[in-house]
Tab-separated table of C-alpha atoms in Angstrom:
chain	number	residue	atom	x	y	z
S	24	MET	CA	91.506	134.766	70.206
S	25	ILE	CA	92.645	134.293	73.342
S	26	LYS	CA	95.582	135.016	75.437
S	27	ASN	CA	95.585	133.716	79.199
S	28	GLU	CA	96.874	130.432	78.734
S	29	PRO	CA	99.673	128.859	76.381
S	30	SER	CA	98.620	126.579	73.707
S	31	ARG	CA	98.786	123.009	74.726
S	32	ASP	CA	98.581	119.739	72.578
S	33	PRO	CA	95.644	119.493	70.247
S	34	LYS	CA	94.927	116.111	71.307
S	35	ALA	CA	94.612	116.980	74.546
S	36	LYS	CA	92.867	119.910	74.034
S	37	LEU	CA	89.906	117.777	72.037
S	38	GLU	CA	90.148	115.638	75.086
S	39	ASP	CA	89.152	118.445	77.574
S	40	PHE	CA	86.770	119.283	75.359
S	41	VAL	CA	84.909	115.926	75.155
S	42	SER	CA	85.628	115.371	78.816
S	43	THR	CA	84.111	118.369	79.643
S	44	LEU	CA	80.600	117.584	77.808
S	45	GLN	CA	80.660	114.045	79.131
S	46	ASN	CA	80.191	115.684	82.817
S	47	TRP	CA	76.652	116.762	81.529
S	48	LEU	CA	75.900	113.603	80.000
S	49	TYR	CA	73.950	111.892	82.817
S	50	TYR	CA	72.234	115.337	83.147
S	51	LEU	CA	71.657	116.007	79.913
S	52	LEU	CA	70.014	112.269	78.844
S	53	SER	CA	68.224	112.471	82.497
S	54	ARG	CA	66.050	115.252	81.886
S	55	LEU	CA	65.386	114.668	77.644
S	56	PRO	CA	62.132	114.338	76.642
S	57	GLU	CA	60.592	111.154	75.869
S	58	GLY	CA	60.718	110.394	71.829
S	59	GLU	CA	63.777	112.061	71.336
S	60	SER	CA	65.525	108.969	70.450
S	61	SER	CA	67.743	109.869	67.860
S	62	LEU	CA	69.676	113.080	69.932
S	63	ALA	CA	69.504	110.279	72.834
S	64	GLU	CA	71.836	107.990	70.789
S	65	HIS	CA	73.893	110.512	69.043
S	66	LEU	CA	74.662	112.340	72.484
S	67	ARG	CA	75.413	108.637	74.118
S	68	GLU	CA	78.390	108.615	71.676
S	69	LEU	CA	79.985	110.980	73.981
S	70	SER	CA	80.853	107.746	75.768
S	71	ASP	CA	83.033	106.728	72.573
S	72	GLY	CA	86.704	106.839	73.638
S	73	ASN	CA	87.791	107.724	70.173
S	74	LEU	CA	85.548	110.830	69.470
S	75	ALA	CA	88.762	112.923	70.648
S	76	SER	CA	90.815	110.725	68.576
S	77	SER	CA	91.072	113.217	65.719
S	78	GLU	CA	89.791	116.923	64.885
S	79	ASP	CA	87.620	115.578	61.879
S	80	LYS	CA	85.883	112.813	64.014
S	81	LEU	CA	84.925	115.428	66.505
S	82	VAL	CA	83.977	118.325	64.332
S	83	GLY	CA	81.380	115.573	62.476
S	84	TRP	CA	80.134	114.284	65.729
S	85	VAL	CA	79.304	118.244	66.622
S	86	GLY	CA	77.852	118.399	63.239
S	87	GLY	CA	75.495	115.416	63.999
S	88	LEU	CA	74.350	117.070	66.979
S	89	GLU	CA	73.695	120.470	65.343
S	90	ALA	CA	71.476	118.204	63.008
S	91	SER	CA	69.854	116.154	65.710
S	92	ILE	CA	68.757	119.723	67.817
S	93	ARG	CA	67.352	120.944	64.318
S	94	SER	CA	65.077	118.035	63.965
S	95	SER	CA	64.114	117.167	67.592
S	96	ASN	CA	60.985	118.459	69.400
S	97	CYS	CA	62.741	119.302	72.664
S	98	ASP	CA	61.626	122.313	74.520
S	99	SER	CA	63.705	125.786	74.948
S	100	ARG	CA	64.106	124.618	78.856
S	101	TYR	CA	66.201	121.741	77.487
S	102	CYS	CA	67.672	123.494	74.619
S	103	ASP	CA	69.156	126.100	76.743
S	104	ILE	CA	70.617	123.117	79.211
S	105	LEU	CA	72.267	121.745	75.831
S	106	GLY	CA	73.714	124.930	74.793
S	107	LYS	CA	74.874	125.937	78.256
S	108	SER	CA	77.053	122.509	78.252
S	109	LEU	CA	78.593	123.183	74.970
S	110	VAL	CA	79.623	126.624	75.817
S	111	ARG	CA	81.293	125.499	78.953
S	112	ALA	CA	82.968	122.962	76.475
S	113	LEU	CA	83.896	125.852	74.214
S	114	ILE	CA	85.138	128.018	76.557
S	115	LYS	CA	87.347	125.389	78.123
S	116	TYR	CA	88.653	124.537	74.643
S	117	VAL	CA	89.572	128.060	73.702
S	118	ARG	CA	91.198	129.147	76.759
S	119	GLN	CA	93.769	126.602	76.007
S	120	GLY	CA	95.237	128.373	72.725
S	121	ARG	CA	95.157	128.423	69.156
S	122	PRO	CA	91.755	126.464	68.551
S	123	SER	CA	90.455	124.640	65.677
S	124	GLU	CA	88.804	127.400	63.233
S	125	GLU	CA	86.887	123.934	62.423
S	126	VAL	CA	86.268	123.196	65.709
S	127	VAL	CA	84.737	126.352	66.604
S	128	ASN	CA	82.755	127.214	63.423
S	129	ALA	CA	80.771	123.634	64.317
S	130	CYS	CA	80.472	124.394	68.104
S	131	LYS	CA	79.128	128.230	66.875
S	132	ASN	CA	76.537	126.509	63.979
S	133	CYS	CA	75.367	124.024	66.821
S	134	LEU	CA	74.929	127.104	69.416
S	135	LYS	CA	72.833	128.887	66.711
S	136	ALA	CA	70.547	125.728	66.195
S	137	THR	CA	70.242	125.700	69.776
S	138	PHE	CA	69.259	129.532	69.980
S	139	GLU	CA	66.845	129.249	67.042
S	140	LYS	CA	64.933	126.450	68.607
S	141	ILE	CA	64.433	128.319	71.819
S	142	TRP	CA	63.412	131.439	69.837
S	143	GLY	CA	60.953	129.884	67.867
S	144	THR	CA	58.592	131.649	65.707
S	145	SER	CA	58.960	135.575	67.023
S	146	LEU	CA	55.782	137.150	68.441
S	147	THR	CA	56.893	140.327	66.172
S	148	THR	CA	55.734	138.189	62.899
S	149	ASN	CA	52.428	139.700	63.616
S	150	ALA	CA	51.014	142.888	65.480
S	151	PRO	CA	52.006	142.822	69.070
S	152	GLU	CA	49.127	143.687	70.413
S	153	THR	CA	46.656	141.042	68.872
S	154	LYS	CA	48.399	138.027	70.408
S	155	GLU	CA	46.752	135.822	72.877
S	156	THR	CA	47.691	135.848	76.434
S	157	GLU	CA	49.265	132.085	76.206
S	158	GLN	CA	51.127	132.814	73.381
S	159	GLN	CA	52.357	135.869	75.308
S	160	THR	CA	53.328	133.650	78.303
S	161	GLU	CA	55.154	131.082	76.014
S	162	SER	CA	57.006	133.602	74.803
S	163	LEU	CA	58.158	135.039	77.891
S	164	GLN	CA	59.213	131.297	79.153
S	165	ARG	CA	61.409	131.664	75.882
S	166	PHE	CA	62.870	134.530	76.705
S	167	GLU	CA	63.834	133.050	80.084
S	168	ASP	CA	65.405	130.021	78.530
S	169	ALA	CA	67.419	132.376	75.980
S	170	ILE	CA	68.347	135.071	78.466
S	171	ARG	CA	70.213	132.354	80.524
S	172	LEU	CA	71.853	130.747	77.582
S	173	LEU	CA	73.029	134.488	76.240
S	174	GLU	CA	74.344	134.891	80.102
S	175	ASP	CA	76.728	131.950	79.357
S	176	VAL	CA	77.116	133.488	75.977
S	177	ALA	CA	78.295	136.704	77.433
S	178	SER	CA	81.120	134.465	79.592
S	179	LEU	CA	82.367	133.784	75.763
S	180	VAL	CA	82.514	137.139	74.816
S	181	LYS	CA	84.360	137.954	77.537
S	182	GLU	CA	86.903	135.652	76.917
S	183	THR	CA	87.586	135.026	73.434
S	184	SER	CA	86.561	136.597	69.649
S	185	VAL	CA	84.697	133.650	68.654
S	186	PHE	CA	81.602	135.464	67.805
S	187	ASP	CA	81.824	138.573	65.515
S	188	ALA	CA	79.237	141.902	65.761
S	189	ASP	CA	76.902	140.520	63.590
S	190	GLU	CA	76.411	137.252	65.595
S	191	ILE	CA	76.077	139.014	68.800
S	192	LYS	CA	73.651	141.357	67.303
S	193	LEU	CA	71.600	138.365	66.143
S	194	PHE	CA	71.279	136.699	69.673
S	195	MET	CA	70.443	140.059	71.218
S	196	THR	CA	68.149	140.922	68.409
S	197	ARG	CA	65.965	137.614	68.419
S	198	THR	CA	66.251	136.985	72.438
S	199	GLY	CA	64.883	140.592	72.963
S	200	GLU	CA	62.064	140.271	70.316
S	201	LEU	CA	60.294	137.765	72.510
S	202	LEU	CA	59.825	140.870	74.841
S	203	ASN	CA	58.635	142.773	72.097
S	204	PHE	CA	54.637	142.885	72.677
S	205	SER	CA	51.663	144.789	74.180
S	206	PRO	CA	50.977	142.698	77.879
S	207	GLN	CA	47.488	141.380	77.699
S	208	ASN	CA	47.340	141.716	81.452
S	209	THR	CA	49.266	143.262	84.657
S	210	ASN	CA	50.536	139.954	85.468
S	211	LEU	CA	52.076	139.359	82.065
S	212	GLY	CA	52.960	143.422	82.248
S	213	ASN	CA	55.064	142.825	85.479
S	214	HIS	CA	56.451	139.805	84.200
S	215	ARG	CA	57.514	141.303	81.343
S	216	ARG	CA	59.186	144.400	82.573
S	217	GLY	CA	60.797	142.416	85.247
S	218	ASN	CA	62.131	140.222	82.280
S	219	GLU	CA	63.114	143.708	80.044
S	220	GLU	CA	65.502	145.105	83.219
S	221	ARG	CA	67.567	141.444	83.057
S	222	PHE	CA	67.678	141.958	79.115
S	223	PHE	CA	69.327	145.478	79.727
S	224	TRP	CA	71.533	144.537	82.791
S	225	LEU	CA	72.590	142.076	80.550
S	226	VAL	CA	73.480	143.683	77.048
S	227	ALA	CA	74.229	146.878	78.748
S	228	GLY	CA	76.216	145.485	81.298
S	229	GLN	CA	78.290	143.065	79.817
S	230	ILE	CA	77.517	142.415	76.259
S	231	ILE	CA	77.898	145.619	74.738
S	232	PRO	CA	81.211	146.659	76.436
S	233	TYR	CA	82.330	143.205	75.778
S	234	MET	CA	82.123	143.503	72.324
S	235	MET	CA	83.354	147.019	72.422
S	236	GLY	CA	87.051	145.832	73.819
S	237	GLN	CA	85.845	146.835	77.591
S	238	LYS	CA	86.269	143.628	79.544
S	239	GLU	CA	86.549	144.839	83.064
S	240	ILE	CA	83.654	146.826	84.090
S	241	GLU	CA	83.349	148.244	87.456
S	242	PRO	CA	80.668	146.700	89.186
S	243	LYS	CA	78.432	149.444	89.928
S	244	ASP	CA	78.692	150.341	85.938
S	245	GLU	CA	77.541	146.732	85.530
S	246	ILE	CA	74.482	146.409	87.339
S	247	MET	CA	73.930	150.219	87.869
S	248	ASN	CA	75.353	152.790	85.579
S	249	TYR	CA	75.344	151.138	82.568
S	250	PRO	CA	71.939	149.559	82.423
S	251	LYS	CA	70.029	152.974	83.533
S	252	ARG	CA	72.087	154.925	80.540
S	253	LEU	CA	71.053	152.756	78.236
S	254	GLU	CA	67.300	153.080	79.300
S	255	GLU	CA	67.710	156.492	79.284
S	256	TYR	CA	69.057	156.884	75.890
S	257	LEU	CA	66.211	154.714	74.620
S	258	GLU	CA	63.476	156.797	76.642
S	259	GLN	CA	64.282	159.952	74.435
S	260	LEU	CA	64.785	158.045	70.848
S	261	LYS	CA	61.586	158.906	68.559
S	262	LEU	CA	60.142	156.171	66.417
S	263	ASP	CA	58.690	156.474	62.818
S	264	CYS	CA	55.558	154.176	63.513
S	265	PRO	CA	55.993	152.785	67.178
S	266	GLN	CA	54.139	148.984	67.708
S	267	THR	CA	54.436	148.813	71.277
S	268	GLY	CA	56.059	151.789	72.468
S	269	SER	CA	58.327	149.702	75.013
S	270	LEU	CA	61.850	150.297	75.976
S	271	ILE	CA	62.729	146.452	74.135
S	272	GLU	CA	61.225	148.009	70.723
S	273	LYS	CA	63.559	150.773	70.832
S	274	PHE	CA	66.552	149.171	71.594
S	275	LEU	CA	65.516	146.606	68.682
S	276	ALA	CA	65.272	150.083	66.265
S	277	ALA	CA	68.481	151.458	67.805
S	278	LEU	CA	70.534	148.380	67.629
S	279	ASN	CA	69.659	147.515	64.104
S	280	GLN	CA	69.623	151.274	62.663
S	281	LYS	CA	72.635	152.413	65.196
S	282	GLY	CA	74.800	149.352	65.927
S	283	ILE	CA	76.599	148.500	68.610
S	284	ALA	CA	79.316	150.996	68.679
S	285	GLU	CA	76.642	153.679	68.939
S	286	LEU	CA	74.957	152.444	71.943
S	287	TYR	CA	78.020	151.580	73.689
S	288	GLU	CA	78.639	155.319	73.436
S	289	ALA	CA	75.505	156.011	75.068
S	290	LEU	CA	76.855	153.934	77.760
S	291	GLN	CA	79.453	156.487	78.308
S	292	THR	CA	77.683	160.002	78.543
């Protein structure tokens, strides 16, 4: 999965994983919303000195964390923080070589649960233009929390092959869907457009190239050329039944119909 460091003792790697999460424990507990006693209790188990004693014990704990996240009522901002801590621990763990498939899969499932909490119900389940201002404002907030976590996942994509193309496609699709609406007013429109640019900078400047094996990207390509080429490609794309006519709608259609590889080709022209 990664080659920049030799494999370490399995127990030492588990201890490092737990130690990374322990460094986040105070912050995670201090930001936890009231009433989330089950999740709080589960997080406090990080203080258990035996948590890293075996792979099975750690996998069981991560699986319990996933269940606690799914049953919680935490807002998207908190889920972003929780997901970020998990990504940091996973990057450090995988860097050390020969990661356990069981540990990695448990972490992936937990991250997916965290993203699902952030995404909530997509606005695209109904006609985008019918959504109220309050719902659009909430969708923009969820997007900003999702994109922050996706930025951390991009680092994981650069360094590892933990996620496959379908999983990354899901992350990009569900995050992009949060912007796929016709703004109710100018302020929402400006806010949505700014977030759309941030999204294209991330997916074109980092995630898509990383997924296609391009791990080293020139700063000018990452910040300017690749996002600009993606937007130019999307602008000339014709959709049969456009709902919003936005670039994000065209991106979602292109990602679904053409895939990551063809979008990567567009960045190279």
